[in-house]
Coordinates of C-alpha atoms and ligand atoms in Angstrom, one line a residue:
X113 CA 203.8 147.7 40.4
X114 CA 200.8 149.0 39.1
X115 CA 198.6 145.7 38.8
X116 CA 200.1 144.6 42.1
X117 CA 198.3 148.4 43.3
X118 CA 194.7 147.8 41.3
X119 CA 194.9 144.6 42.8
X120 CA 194.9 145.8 46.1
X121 CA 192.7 148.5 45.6
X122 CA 190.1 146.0 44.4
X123 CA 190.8 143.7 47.5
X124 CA 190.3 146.6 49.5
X125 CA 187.1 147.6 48.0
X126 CA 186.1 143.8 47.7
X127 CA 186.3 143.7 51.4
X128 CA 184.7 147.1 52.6
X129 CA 182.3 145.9 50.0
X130 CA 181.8 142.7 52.3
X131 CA 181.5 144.6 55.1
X132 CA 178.7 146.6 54.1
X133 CA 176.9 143.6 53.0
X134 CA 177.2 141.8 56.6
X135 CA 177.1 144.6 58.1
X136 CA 173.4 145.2 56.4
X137 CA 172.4 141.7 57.3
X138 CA 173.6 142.2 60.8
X139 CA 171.6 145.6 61.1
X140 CA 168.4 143.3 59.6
X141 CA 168.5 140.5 61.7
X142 CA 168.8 143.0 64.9
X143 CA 166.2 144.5 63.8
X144 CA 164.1 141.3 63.6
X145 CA 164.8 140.4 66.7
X146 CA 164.3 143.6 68.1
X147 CA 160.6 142.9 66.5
X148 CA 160.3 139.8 67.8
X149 CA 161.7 140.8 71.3
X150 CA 158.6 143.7 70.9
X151 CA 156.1 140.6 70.1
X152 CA 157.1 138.5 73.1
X153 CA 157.4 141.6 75.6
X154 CA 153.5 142.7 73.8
X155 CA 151.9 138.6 74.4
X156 CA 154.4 138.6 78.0
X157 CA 152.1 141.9 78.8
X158 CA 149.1 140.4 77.5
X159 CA 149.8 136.9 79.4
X160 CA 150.2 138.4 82.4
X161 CA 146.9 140.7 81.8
X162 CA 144.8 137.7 81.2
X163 CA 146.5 135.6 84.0
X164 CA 146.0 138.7 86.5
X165 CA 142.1 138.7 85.2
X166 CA 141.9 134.6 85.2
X167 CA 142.7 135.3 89.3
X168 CA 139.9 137.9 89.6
X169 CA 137.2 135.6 87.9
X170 CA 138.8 132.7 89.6
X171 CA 137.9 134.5 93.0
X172 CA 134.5 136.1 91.3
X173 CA 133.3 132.4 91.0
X174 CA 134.9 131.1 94.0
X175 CA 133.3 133.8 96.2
X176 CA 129.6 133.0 94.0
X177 CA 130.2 129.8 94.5
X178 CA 130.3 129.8 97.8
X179 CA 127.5 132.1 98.3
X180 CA 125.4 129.6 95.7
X181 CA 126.5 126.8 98.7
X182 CA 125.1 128.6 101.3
X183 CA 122.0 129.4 99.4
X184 CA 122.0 125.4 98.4
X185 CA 122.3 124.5 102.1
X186 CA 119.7 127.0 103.2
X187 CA 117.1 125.9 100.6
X188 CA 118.1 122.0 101.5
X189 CA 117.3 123.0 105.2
X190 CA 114.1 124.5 104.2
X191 CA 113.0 121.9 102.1
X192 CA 113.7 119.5 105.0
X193 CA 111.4 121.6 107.1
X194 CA 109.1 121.4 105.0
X195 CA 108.9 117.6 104.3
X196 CA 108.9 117.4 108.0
X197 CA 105.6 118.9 107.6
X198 CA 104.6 117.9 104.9
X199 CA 105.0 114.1 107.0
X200 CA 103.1 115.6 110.1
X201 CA 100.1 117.0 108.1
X202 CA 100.1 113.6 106.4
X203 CA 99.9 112.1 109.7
X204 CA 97.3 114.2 111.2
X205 CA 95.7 113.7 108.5
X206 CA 95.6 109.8 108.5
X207 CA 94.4 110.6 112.5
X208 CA 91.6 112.6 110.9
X209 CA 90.6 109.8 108.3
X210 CA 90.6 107.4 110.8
X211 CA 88.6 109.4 113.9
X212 CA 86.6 110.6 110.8
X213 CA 85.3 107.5 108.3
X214 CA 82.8 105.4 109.0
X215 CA 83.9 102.0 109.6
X216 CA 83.9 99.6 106.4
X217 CA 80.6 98.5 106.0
X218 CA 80.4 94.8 106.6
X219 CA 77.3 93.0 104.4
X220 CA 75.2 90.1 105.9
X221 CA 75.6 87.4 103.8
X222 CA 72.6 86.8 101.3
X223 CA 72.3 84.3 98.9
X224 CA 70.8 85.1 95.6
X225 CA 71.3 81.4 94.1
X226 CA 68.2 79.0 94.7
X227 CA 68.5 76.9 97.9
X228 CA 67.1 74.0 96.4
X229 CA 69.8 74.3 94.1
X230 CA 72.5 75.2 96.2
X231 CA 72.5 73.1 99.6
X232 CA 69.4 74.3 101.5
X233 CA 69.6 71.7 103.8
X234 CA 73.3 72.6 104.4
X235 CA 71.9 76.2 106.1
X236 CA 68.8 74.5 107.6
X237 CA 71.7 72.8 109.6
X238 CA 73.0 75.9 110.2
X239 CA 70.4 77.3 112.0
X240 CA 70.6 74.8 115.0
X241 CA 73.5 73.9 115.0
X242 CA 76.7 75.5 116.7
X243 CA 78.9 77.8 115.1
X244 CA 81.6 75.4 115.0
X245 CA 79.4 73.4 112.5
X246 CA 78.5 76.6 110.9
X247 CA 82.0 77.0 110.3
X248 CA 82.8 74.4 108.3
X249 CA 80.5 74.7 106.1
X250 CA 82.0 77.2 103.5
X251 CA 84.9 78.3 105.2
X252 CA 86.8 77.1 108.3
X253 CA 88.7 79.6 109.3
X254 CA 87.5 82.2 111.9
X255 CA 90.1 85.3 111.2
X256 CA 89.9 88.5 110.3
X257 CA 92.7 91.1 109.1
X258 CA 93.2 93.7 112.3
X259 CA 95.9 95.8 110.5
X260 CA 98.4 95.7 108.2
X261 CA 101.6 95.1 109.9
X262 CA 104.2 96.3 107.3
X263 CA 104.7 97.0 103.6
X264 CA 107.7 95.8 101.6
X265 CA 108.1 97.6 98.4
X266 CA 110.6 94.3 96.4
X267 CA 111.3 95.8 92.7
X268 CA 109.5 97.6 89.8
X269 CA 109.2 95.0 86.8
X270 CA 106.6 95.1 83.7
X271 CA 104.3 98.1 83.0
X272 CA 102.2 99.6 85.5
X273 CA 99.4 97.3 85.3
X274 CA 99.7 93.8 86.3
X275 CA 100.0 91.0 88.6
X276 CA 101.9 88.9 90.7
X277 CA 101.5 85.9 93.2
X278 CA 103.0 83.1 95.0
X279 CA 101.8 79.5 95.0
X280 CA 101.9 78.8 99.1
X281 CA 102.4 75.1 98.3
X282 CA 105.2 75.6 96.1
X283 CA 106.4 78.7 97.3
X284 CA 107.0 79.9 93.0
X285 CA 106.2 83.2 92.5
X286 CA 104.5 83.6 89.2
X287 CA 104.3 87.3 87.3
X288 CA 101.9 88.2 85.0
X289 CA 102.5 91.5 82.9
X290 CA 100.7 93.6 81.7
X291 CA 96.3 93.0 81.5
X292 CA 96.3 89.8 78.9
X293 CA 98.2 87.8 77.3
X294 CA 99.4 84.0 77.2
X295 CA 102.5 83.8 78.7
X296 CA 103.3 83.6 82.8
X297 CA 107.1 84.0 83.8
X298 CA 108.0 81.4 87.1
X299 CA 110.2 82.3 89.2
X300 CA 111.5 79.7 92.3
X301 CA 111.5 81.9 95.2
X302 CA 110.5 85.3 96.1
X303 CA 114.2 85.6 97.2
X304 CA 114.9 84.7 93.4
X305 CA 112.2 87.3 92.3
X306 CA 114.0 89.9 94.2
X307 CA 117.6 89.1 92.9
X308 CA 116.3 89.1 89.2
X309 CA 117.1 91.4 86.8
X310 CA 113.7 91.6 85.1
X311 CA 112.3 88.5 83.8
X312 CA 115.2 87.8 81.5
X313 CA 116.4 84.3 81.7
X314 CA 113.5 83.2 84.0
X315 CA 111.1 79.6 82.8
X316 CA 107.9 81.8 81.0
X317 CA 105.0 79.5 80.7
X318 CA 103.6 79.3 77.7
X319 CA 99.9 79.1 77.9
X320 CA 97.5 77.9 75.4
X321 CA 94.9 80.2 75.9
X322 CA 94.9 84.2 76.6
X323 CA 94.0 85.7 80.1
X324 CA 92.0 88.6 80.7
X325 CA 92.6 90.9 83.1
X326 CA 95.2 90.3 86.2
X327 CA 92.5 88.3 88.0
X328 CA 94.6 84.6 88.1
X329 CA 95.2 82.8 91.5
X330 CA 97.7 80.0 91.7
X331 CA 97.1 77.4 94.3
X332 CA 98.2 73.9 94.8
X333 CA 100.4 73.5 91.3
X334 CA 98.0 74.5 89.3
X335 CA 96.8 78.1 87.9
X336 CA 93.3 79.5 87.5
X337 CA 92.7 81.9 84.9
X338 CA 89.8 83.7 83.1
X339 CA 89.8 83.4 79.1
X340 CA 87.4 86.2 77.5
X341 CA 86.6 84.5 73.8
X342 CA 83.9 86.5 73.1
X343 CA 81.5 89.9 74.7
X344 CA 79.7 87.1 76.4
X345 CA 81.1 84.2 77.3
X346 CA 83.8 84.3 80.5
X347 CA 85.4 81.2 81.1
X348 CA 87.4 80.0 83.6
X349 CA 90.5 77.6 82.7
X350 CA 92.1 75.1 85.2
X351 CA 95.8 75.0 84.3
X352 CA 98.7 72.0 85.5
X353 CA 101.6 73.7 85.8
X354 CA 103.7 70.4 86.3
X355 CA 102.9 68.7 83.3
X356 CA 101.8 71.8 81.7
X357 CA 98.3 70.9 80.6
X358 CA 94.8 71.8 80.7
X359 CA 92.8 70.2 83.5
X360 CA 89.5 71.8 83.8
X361 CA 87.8 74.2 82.0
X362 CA 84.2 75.9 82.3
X363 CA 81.9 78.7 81.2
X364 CA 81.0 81.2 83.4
X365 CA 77.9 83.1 81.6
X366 CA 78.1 86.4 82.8
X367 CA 75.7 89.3 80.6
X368 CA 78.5 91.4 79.0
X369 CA 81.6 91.7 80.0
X370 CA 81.6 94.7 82.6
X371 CA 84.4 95.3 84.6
X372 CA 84.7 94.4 88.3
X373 CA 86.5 97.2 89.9
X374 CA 85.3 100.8 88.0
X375 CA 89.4 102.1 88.7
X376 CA 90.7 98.7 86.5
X377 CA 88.2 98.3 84.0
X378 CA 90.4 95.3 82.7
X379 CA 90.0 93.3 85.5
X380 CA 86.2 91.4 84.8
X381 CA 86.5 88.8 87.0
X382 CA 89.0 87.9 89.8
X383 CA 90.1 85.0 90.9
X384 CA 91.1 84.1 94.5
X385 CA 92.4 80.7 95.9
X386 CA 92.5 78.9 99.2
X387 CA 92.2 75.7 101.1
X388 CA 88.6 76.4 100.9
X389 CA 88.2 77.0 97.5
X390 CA 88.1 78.9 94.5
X391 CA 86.3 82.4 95.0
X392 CA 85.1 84.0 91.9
X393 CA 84.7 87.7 92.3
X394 CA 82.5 89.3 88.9
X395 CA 80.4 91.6 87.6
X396 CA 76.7 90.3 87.0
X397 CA 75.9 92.4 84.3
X398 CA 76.5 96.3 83.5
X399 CA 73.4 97.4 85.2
X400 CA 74.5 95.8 88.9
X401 CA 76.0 97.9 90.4
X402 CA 77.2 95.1 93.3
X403 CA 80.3 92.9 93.2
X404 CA 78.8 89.6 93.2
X405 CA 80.5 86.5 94.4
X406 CA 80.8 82.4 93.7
X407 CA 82.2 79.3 94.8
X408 CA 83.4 77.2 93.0
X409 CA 85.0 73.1 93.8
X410 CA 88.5 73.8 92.7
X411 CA 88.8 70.0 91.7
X412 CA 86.0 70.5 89.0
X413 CA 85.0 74.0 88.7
X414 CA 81.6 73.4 89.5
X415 CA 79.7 76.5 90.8
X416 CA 78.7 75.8 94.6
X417 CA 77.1 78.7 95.8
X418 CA 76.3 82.7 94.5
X419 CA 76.6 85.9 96.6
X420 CA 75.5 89.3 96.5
X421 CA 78.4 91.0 98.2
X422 CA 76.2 94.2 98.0
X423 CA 79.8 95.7 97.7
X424 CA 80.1 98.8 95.2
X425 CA 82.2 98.5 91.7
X426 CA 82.1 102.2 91.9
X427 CA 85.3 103.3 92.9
X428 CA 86.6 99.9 93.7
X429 CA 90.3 98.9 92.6
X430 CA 90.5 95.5 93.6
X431 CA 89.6 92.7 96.1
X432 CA 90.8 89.4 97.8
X433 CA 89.6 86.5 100.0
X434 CA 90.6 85.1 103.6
X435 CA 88.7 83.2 105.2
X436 CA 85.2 83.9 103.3
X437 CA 85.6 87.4 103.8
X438 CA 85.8 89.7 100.9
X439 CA 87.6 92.9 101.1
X440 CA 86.9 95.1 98.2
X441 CA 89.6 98.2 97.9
X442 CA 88.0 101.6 97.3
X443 CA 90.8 104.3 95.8
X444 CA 89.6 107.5 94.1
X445 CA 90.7 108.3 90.3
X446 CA 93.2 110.4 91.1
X447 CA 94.8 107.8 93.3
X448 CA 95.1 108.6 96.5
X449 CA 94.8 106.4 99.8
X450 CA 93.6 102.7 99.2
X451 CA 91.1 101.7 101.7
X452 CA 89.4 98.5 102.9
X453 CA 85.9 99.6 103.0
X454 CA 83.7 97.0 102.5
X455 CA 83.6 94.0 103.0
X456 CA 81.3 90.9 102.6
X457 CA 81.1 87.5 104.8
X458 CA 79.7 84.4 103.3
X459 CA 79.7 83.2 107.1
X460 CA 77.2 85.9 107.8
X461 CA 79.7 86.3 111.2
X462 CA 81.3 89.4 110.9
X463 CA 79.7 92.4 112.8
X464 CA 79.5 95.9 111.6
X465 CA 81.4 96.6 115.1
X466 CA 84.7 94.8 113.8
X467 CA 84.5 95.6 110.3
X468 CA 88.0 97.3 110.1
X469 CA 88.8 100.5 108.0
X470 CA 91.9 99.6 106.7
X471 CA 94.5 102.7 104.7
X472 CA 97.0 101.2 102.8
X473 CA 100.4 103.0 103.5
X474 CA 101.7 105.9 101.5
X475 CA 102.8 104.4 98.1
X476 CA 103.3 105.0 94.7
X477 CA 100.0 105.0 92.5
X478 CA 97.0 102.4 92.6
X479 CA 97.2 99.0 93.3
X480 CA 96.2 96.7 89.8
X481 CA 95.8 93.7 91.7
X482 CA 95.5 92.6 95.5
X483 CA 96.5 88.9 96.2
X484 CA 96.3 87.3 99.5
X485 CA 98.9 84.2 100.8
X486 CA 97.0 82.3 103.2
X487 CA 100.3 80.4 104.5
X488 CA 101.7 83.7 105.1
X489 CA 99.3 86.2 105.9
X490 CA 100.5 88.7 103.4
X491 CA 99.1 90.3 100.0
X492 CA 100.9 90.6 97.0
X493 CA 100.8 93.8 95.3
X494 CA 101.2 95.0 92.0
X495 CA 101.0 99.1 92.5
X496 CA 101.8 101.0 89.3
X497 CA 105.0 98.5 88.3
X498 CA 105.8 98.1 91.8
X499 CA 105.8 94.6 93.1
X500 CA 105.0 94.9 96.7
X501 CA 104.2 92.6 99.5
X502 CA 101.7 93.8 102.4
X503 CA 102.3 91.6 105.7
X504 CA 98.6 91.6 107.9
X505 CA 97.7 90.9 111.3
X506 CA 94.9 89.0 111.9
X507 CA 92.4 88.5 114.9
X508 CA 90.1 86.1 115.7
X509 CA 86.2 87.0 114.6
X510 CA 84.2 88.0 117.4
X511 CA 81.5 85.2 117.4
X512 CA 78.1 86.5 117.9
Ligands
NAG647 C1 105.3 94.1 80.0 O1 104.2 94.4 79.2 C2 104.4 95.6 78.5 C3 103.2 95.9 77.7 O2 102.0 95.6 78.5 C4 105.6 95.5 77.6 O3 105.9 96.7 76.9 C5 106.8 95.1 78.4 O4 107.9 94.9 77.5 C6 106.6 93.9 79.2 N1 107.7 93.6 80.0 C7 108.2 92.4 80.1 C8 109.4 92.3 81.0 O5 107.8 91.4 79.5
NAG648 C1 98.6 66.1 83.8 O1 98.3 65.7 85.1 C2 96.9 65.6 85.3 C3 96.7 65.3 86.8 O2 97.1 66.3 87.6 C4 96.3 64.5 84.5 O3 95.0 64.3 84.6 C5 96.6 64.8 83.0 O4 96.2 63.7 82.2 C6 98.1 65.1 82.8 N1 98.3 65.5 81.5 C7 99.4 65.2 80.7 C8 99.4 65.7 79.3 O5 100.2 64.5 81.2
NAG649 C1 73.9 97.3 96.1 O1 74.3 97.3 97.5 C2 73.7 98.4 98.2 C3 74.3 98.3 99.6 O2 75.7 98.6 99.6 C4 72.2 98.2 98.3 O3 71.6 99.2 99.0 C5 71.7 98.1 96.9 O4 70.3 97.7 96.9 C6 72.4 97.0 96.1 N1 71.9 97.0 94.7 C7 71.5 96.0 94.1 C8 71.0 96.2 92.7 O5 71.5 94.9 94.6

């Protein structure tokens, strides 16, 4: 009876025992999650603190914002407004220029080459005879630029300096980066120019001689270019571009090499072809001040006949041809407007009273290089990178 009792007791106490225990663990876990229930109501508080404060910065930057949008949309307007005038100051201005400037001076022809060397006879003949015959005898053509009719800005390719041109005959367009070096990049069309994506993957001619300066003319299939070998000697190199092969070559003595145009002193001589010939625009020596000017056969390079063009290299950028008539470009160093504003006729036919001052339209910095397309009446234009083509209109010379 007894152990049956201990046995019992011990069950009993074995069991309140157990209960304590679980009961213990019971109270502990509670208590946990009593804790954790604490935590999560705490971070619920604090969630919905930061939330509540999210929503009042949300609307702060909402409501700035907003007010920055206005502000935007009021400066935009006023910028407007002032572009707006900023255009009709320009244009007054341009008014002014015009109203203002002389007229580009127009130079009388004046030979500086012997005539007994250089076709006397030829202006003898001259003299009595009509003005057709007068004509012909260096150039044929009788125009004159009245205006330039629009301006085409195509791409931006190469550094800022350069030059670019199109063989009328051929209608290739032929760039020349940059103020030397031997190679030429071809490019079919103009159209193809355009559509390029630099000169990758384009035919680049090879040449095998440097140029100097972006004073080359392409006429006819075949390029002229001036080679600079040494401080004296300037020669100018006949180049096929079909077979790729020097033609013609000959030595132009000039007394240093000076530069042409005082705003691109790389440019020393600049060449210019037509159906009358090859024009040969240079620097006599570093004490003329003058642009001077020659003729030369484009078959052999012979010299034909020598021009003072009485045309400034001060302040001069660059210069073409049409018809006989040189137009020399006058900018200022900080560039501003290009100008026409002198030019020279080796006709002797243009009158002071025609001589057009011609602005070249707002643009981008100064032109490197001028080159006229007598097919199309237009002047290709390298202006700071920018390759850009100048359409002209033209007028007939008033014969006097
Ligand atoms: C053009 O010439 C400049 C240097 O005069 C050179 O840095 C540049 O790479 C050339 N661009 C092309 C397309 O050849
Ligand atoms: C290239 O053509 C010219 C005629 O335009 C010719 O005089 C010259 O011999 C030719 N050169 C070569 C290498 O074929
Ligand atoms: C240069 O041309 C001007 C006219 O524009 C003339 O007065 C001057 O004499 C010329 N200078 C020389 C050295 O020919």
């Amino acid at each position: 009876m007894k152990p049956l009792f201990i046995l019992l007791i011990f069950s009993a106490w074995t069991f309140i025992g157990a209960q304590y225990y679980y009961q213990g663990l019971m109270d502990y876990l509670e208590n946990r999650l009593l804790a954790i229930e604490d935590r999560m109501q705490f971070w619920s508080e604090q969630y919905h603190q930061y939330h509540t404060e999210m929503l009042a910065f949300k609307e702060l930057t909402a409501v700035t914002i907003d007010g920055l949008k206005s502000d935007h949309s009021n400066m935009f307007k006023d910028l407007e407004g002032a572009s707006l005038r900023v255009d009709l100051a320009e244009k007054e201005m341009d008014y002014v220029e015009i109203q203002t400037s002389p007229r580009a001076c127009a130079n009388r022809a004046d030979k500086v080459v012997e005539h007994e060397a250089w076709g006397l006879q030829d202006r003898e003949e001259e003299e009595d005879g009509d003005w057709e015959d007068l004509q012909s005898k260096v150039s044929d053509c009788v125009e004159i630029i009245s205006g330039i009719r629009s301006v085409k800005i195509l791409k931006r390719v190469g550094s800022p300096k350069g030059m670019w041109t199109r063989d009328p005959r051929s209608s290739k367009v032929y760039v020349f980066n940059g103020t030397s070096g031997d190679t030429v990049f071809q490019f079919n069309s103009v159209r193809d120019f355009s559509r390029s994506l630099g000169v990758e993957g384009t035919t680049s001619i090879q040449l095998p001689s440097e140029w100097s300066g972006p004073g080359s003319a392409v006429h006819n299939g075949y390029l002229y270019y001036v080679q600079q070998d040494t401080d004296t000697d300037v020669q100018v190199v006949k180049y096929d571009l079909l077979n790729g092969s020097v033609t013609e070559a000959a030595i132009f003595p000039v007394d240093s090499h000076a530069s042409l145009y005082s705003l691109n002193p790389e440019t020393f001589a600049d060449l210019a072809a037509d159906d009358q010939g090859l024009w040969l625009l240079y620097a006599a020596s570093d004490s003329e001040p003058n642009i001077s000017l020659a003729k030369m056969d484009t078959a052999t390079l012979d010299i034909e006949e020598i021009w003072d063009t009485r045309c400034p290299r001060e302040n001069a950028e660059a210069a073409f041809v049409i018809c006989g008539i040189v137009y020399v470009v006058y900018n200022t160093r900080l560039a501003s407007r290009s100008r026409v504003q002198c030019l020279f006729d080796v006709n002797d036919m243009v009158v002071s009273q025609e001589a057009p001052l011609l602005y070249f339209p707002r643009r981008y910095g100064a032109h490197a290089s001028l080159k006229y397309n007598p097919e199309e009446k237009q002047l290709y234009g390298w202006d700071d990178g920018y390759q850009i083509i100048y359409r002209l209109t033209m007028k007939r010379k008033l014969l006097v």
